[in-house]
Short mmCIF file of C-alpha atoms in Angstrom, two decimals:
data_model
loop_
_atom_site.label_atom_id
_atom_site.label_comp_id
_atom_site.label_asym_id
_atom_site.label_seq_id
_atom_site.Cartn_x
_atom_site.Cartn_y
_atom_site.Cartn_z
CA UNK A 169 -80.90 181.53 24.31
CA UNK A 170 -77.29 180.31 25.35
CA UNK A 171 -75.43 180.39 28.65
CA UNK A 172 -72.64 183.14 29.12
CA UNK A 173 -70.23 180.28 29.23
CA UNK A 174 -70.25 180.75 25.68
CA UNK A 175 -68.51 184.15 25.98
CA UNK A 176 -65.36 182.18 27.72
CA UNK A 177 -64.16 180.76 24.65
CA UNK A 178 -64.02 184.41 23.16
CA UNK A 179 -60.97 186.58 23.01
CA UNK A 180 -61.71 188.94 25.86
CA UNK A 181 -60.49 192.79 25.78
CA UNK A 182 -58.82 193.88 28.72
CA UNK A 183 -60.18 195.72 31.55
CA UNK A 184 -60.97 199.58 31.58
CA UNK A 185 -61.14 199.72 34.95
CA UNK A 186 -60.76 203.84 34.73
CA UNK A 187 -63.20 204.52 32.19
CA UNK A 188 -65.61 202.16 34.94
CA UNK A 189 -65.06 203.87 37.40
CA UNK A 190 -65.65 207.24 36.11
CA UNK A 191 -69.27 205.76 34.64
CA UNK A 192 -69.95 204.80 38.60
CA UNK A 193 -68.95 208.52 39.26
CA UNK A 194 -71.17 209.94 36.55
CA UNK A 195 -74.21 207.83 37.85
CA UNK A 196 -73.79 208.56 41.18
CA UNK A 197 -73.94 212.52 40.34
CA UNK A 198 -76.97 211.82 37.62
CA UNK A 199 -78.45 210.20 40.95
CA UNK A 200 -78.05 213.50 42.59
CA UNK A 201 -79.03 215.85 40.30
CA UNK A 202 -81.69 214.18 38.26
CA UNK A 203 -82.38 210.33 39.86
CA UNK A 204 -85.52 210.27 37.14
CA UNK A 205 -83.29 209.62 34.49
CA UNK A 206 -81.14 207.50 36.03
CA UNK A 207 -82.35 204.06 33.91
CA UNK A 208 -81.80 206.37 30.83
CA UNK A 209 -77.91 207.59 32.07
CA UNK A 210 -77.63 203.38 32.85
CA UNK A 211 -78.60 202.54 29.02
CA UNK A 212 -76.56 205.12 27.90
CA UNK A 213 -73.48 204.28 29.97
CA UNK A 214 -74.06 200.54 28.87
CA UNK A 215 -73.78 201.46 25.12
CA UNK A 216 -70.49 203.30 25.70
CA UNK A 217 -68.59 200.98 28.09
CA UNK A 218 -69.88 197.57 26.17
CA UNK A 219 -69.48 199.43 22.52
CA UNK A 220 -72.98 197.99 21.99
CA UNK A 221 -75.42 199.15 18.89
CA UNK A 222 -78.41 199.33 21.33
CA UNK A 223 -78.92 199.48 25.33
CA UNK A 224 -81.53 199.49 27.33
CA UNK A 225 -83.73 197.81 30.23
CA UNK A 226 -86.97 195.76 30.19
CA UNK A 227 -88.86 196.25 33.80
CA UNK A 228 -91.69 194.39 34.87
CA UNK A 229 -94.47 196.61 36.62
CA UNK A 230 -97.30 196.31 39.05
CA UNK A 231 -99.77 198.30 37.02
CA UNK A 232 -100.32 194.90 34.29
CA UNK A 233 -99.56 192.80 36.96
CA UNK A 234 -95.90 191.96 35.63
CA UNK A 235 -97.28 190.17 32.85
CA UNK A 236 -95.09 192.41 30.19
CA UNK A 237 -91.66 194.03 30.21
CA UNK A 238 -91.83 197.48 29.41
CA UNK A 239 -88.91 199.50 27.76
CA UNK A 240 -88.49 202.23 29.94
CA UNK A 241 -85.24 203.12 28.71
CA UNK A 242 -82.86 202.51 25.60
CA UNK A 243 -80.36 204.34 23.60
CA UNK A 244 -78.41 203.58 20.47
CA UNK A 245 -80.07 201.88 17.03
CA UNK A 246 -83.01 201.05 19.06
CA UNK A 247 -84.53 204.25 20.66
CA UNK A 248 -87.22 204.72 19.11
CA UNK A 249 -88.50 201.35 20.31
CA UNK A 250 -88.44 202.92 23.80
CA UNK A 251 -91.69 202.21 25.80
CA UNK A 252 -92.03 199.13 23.74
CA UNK A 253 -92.39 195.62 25.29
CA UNK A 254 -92.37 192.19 25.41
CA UNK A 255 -94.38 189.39 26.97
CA UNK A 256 -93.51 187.95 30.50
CA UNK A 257 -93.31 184.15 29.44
CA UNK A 258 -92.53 184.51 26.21
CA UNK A 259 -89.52 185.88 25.40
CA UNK A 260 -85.73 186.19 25.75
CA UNK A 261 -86.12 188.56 29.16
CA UNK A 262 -88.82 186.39 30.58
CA UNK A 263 -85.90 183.04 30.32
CA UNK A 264 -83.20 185.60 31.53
CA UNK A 265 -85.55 186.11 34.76
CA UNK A 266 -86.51 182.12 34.47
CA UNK A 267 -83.08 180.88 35.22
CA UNK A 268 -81.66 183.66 37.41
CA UNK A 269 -78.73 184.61 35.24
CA UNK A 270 -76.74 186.32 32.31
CA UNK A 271 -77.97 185.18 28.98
CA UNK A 272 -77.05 185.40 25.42
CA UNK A 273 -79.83 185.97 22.81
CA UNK A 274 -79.53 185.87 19.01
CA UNK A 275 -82.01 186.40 16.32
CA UNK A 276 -85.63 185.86 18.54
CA UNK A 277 -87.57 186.45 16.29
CA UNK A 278 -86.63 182.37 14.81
CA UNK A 279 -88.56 181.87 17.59
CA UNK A 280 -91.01 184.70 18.80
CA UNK A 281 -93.08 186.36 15.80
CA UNK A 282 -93.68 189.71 18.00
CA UNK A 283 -89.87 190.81 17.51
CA UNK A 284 -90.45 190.41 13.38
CA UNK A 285 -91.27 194.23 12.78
CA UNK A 286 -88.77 195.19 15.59
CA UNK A 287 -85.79 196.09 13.41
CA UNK A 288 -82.87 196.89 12.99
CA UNK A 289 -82.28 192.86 13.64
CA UNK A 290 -81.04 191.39 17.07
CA UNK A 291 -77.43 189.43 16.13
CA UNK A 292 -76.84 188.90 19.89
CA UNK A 293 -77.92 190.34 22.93
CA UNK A 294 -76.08 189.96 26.15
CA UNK A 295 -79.00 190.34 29.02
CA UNK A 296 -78.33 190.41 33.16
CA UNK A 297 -80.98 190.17 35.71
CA UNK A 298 -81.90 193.66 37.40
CA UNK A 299 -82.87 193.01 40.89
CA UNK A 300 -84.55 195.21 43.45
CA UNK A 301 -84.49 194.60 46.85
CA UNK A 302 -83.06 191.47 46.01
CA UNK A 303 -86.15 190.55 43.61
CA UNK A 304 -85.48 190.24 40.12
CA UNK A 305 -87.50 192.73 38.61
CA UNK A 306 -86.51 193.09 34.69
CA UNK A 307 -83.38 193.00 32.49
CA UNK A 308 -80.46 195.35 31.61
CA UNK A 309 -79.24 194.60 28.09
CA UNK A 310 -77.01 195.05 25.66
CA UNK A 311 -76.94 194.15 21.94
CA UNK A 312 -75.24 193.96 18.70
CA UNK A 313 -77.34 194.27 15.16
CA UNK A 314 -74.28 192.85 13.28
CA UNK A 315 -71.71 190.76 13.47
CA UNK A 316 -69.36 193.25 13.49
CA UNK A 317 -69.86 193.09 17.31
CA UNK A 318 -69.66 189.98 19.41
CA UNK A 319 -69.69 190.28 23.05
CA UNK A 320 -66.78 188.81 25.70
CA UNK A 321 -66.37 187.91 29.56
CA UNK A 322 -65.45 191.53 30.22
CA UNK A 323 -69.00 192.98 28.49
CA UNK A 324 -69.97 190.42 31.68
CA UNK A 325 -68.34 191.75 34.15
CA UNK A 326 -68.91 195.27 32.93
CA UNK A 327 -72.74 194.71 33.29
CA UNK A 328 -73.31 192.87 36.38
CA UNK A 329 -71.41 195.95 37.91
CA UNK A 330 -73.63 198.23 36.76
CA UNK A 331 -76.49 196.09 37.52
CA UNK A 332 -75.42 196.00 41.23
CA UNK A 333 -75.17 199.87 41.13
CA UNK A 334 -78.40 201.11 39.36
CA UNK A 335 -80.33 198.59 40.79
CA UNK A 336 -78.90 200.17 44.26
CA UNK A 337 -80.12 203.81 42.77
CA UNK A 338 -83.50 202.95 41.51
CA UNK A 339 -83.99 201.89 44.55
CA UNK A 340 -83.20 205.01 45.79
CA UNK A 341 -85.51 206.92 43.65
CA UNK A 342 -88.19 204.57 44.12
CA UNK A 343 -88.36 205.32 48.24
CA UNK A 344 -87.90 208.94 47.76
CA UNK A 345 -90.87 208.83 44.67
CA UNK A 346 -93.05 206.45 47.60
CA UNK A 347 -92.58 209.12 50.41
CA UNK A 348 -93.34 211.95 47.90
CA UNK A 349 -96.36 210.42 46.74
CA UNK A 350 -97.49 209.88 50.56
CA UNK A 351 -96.73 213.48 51.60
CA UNK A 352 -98.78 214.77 48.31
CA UNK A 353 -102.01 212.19 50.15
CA UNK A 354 -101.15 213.14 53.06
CA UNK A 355 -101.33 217.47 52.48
CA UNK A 356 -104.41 217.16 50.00
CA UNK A 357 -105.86 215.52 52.27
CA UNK A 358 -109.72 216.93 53.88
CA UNK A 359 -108.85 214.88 57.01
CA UNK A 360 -106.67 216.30 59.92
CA UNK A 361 -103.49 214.25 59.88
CA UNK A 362 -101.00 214.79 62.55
CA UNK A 363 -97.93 213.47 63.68
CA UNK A 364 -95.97 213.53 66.94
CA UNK A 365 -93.32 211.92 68.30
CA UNK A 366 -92.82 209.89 71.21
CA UNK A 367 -92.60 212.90 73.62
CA UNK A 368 -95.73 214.37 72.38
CA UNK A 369 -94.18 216.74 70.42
CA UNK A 370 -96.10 217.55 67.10
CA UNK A 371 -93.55 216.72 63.67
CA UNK A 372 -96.55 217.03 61.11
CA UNK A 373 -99.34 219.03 60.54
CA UNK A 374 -101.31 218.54 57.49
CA UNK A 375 -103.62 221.06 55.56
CA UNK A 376 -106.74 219.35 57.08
CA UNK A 377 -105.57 220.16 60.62
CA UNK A 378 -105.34 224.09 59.57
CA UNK A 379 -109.07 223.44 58.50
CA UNK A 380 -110.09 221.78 61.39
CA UNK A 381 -108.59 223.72 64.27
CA UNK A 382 -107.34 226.75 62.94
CA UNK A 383 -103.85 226.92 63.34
CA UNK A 384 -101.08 227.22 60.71
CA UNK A 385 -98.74 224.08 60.39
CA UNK A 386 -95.74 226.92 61.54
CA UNK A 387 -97.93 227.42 64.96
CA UNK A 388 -97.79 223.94 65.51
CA UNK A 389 -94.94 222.09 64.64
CA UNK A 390 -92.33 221.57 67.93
CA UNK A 391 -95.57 222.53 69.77
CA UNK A 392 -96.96 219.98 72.54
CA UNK A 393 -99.36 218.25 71.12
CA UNK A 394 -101.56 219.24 74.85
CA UNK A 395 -102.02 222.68 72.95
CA UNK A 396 -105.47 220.78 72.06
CA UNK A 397 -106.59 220.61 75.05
CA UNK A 398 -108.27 216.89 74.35
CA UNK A 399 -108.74 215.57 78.12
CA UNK A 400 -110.11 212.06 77.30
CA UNK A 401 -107.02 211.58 75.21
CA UNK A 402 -104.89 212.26 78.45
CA UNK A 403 -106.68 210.16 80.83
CA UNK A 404 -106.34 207.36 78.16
CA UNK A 405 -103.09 207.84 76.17
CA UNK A 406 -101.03 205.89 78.16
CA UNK A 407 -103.52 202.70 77.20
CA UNK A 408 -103.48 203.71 73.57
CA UNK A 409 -99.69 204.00 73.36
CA UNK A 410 -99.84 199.92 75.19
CA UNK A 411 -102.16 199.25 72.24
CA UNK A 412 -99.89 200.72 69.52
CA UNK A 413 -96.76 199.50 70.75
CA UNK A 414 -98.66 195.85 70.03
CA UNK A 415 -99.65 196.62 66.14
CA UNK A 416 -103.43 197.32 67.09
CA UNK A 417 -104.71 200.82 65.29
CA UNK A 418 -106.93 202.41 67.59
CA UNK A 419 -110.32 203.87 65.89
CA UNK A 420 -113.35 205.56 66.61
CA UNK A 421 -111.65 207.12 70.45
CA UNK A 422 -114.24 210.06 71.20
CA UNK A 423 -112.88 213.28 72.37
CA UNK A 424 -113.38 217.23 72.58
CA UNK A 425 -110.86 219.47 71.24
CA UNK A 426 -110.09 223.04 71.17
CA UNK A 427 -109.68 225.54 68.04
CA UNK A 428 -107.34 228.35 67.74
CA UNK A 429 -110.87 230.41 68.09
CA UNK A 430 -111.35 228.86 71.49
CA UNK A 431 -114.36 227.01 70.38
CA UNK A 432 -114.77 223.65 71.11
CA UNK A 433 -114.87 220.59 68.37
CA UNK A 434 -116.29 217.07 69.15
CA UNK A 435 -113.24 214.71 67.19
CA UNK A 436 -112.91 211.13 67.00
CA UNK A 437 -109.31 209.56 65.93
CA UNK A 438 -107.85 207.18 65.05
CA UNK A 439 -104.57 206.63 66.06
CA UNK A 440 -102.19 204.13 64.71
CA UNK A 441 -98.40 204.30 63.79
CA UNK A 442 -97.69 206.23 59.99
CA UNK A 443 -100.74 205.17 58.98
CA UNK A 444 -103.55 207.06 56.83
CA UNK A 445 -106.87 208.20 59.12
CA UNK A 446 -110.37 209.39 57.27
CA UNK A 447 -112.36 211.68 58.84
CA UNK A 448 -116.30 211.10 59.78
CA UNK A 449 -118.63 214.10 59.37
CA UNK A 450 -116.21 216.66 59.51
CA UNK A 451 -114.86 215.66 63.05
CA UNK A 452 -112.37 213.48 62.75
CA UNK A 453 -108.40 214.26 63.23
CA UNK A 454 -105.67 211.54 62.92
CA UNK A 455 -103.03 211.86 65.76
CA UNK A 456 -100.49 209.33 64.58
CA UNK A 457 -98.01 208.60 67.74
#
């Protein structure tokens, strides 16, 4: 592995500031239209902008407890490697993430008998940091399986820009896959979960509720949440809301509510701010202030 101060004593190409800027515009519309791909559009616009043979990113992910980097995306000589990997601490991504900074890599497998069968052969490899939130979470690189191809300051430059940017986007994607995933719990759910804001004013009504009481999610939402008729929760709400303000969840508060029917349900809830409820013998409802 060798510092990118290497790449100063190389003749650098001049800028294509245009042809940038027009791979920023392209990502930001992928990220409109189709943000799943967006690490694959990143690969690809690496490739073109750096003339690379290969491109592609190594994450880190939750699921083996970041002990691998996992090729989620690459394009060029290398694609069918894609979903390939390579250890955490030993490799040429895991020293890019060591030291915090732009690497070059030649030839690894002198020193790392995994990349051996991985061919065509690495001649260099320029790899940047990809951060998330700030956190360092993989590697974006580039690379060259000849030396017809040496990389220069403005491959650099060229890269940590895009780094900035799609780390920015997969971001992005990330939240909106997290508050997908929580509305798919949240509407599967056999509990009552229900929302409201701060004037009492139901904004969520989950399939659960429709179960429990009756009504339609279209009946209720905009609707006072006092359309249940739950008198202990009046007497005691303005205590609860005290509690909540301070970070305690409230659990196990014993009420009587009313269906659509006009029959009367014994409920207990638990009430806490965005926060998952479970239901106890087919009587509980969540009201989340």
């Amino acid at each position: 592995m060798l510092s990118t101060a290497e790449l100063a004593r190389r003749p650098s190409r001049p800028p294509d500031h245009q042809g940038e800027n027009n791979a920023l515009i392209f990502l930001a519309q992928s990220m409109a239209v189709s943000p799943e791909g967006i690490l694959q559009k990143l690969a690809d616009i690496a490739l073109e902008l750096c003339r690379a043979h290969s491109a592609g990113l190594s994450l880190l992910e939750e699921e083996d407890q970041e002990s691998n980097f996992h090729w989620r995306a690459i394009t060029g000589q290398w694609a069918s490697h894609v979903n390939g990997g390579t250890p955490r601490n030993f490799g040429p991504c895991g020293a890019v993430l060591d030291q915090n900074k732009a690497m070059i890599c030649s030839h690894p497998e002198l020193d790392f008998a995994y990349w051996l069968p991985i061919k065509p052969v690495l001649e260099e490899g320029l790899l940047i940091p990809f951060y998330i939130n700030g956190k360092a979470v993989g590697t974006i690189w580039v690379v060259a399986h000849d030396t017809s191809r040496r990389f220069d300051m403005e491959d650099l430059r060229v890269m940590t820009n895009l780094g900035i940017f799609a780390g920015a986007a997969y971001q992005t994607y990330l939240s909106l896959n997290a508050t997908k995933r929580m509305a798919s719990i949240v509407e599967s759910s056999d509990d009552a979960i229900i929302s409201k804001d701060l004037k009492a004013v139901i904004t969520s009504w989950n399939n659960g509720a429709t179960r429990m009481f009756g009504y339609k999610a279209e009946e209720m939402i905009g609707k006072p949440i006092a359309i249940l008729n739950l008198p202990d929760w009046h007497d005691a709400e303005a205590s609860i809301l005290e509690q909540i303000g301070r970070g305690v969840r409230v659990q196990d508060f014993e009420t009587v509510g009313v269906r659509k029917d006009g029959s009367r349900i014994d409920i207990s809830l638990t009430i806490s701010p965005h926060q998952e409820c479970r239901r106890q013998d087919h009587r509980r409802v969540a009201n989340c202030a």
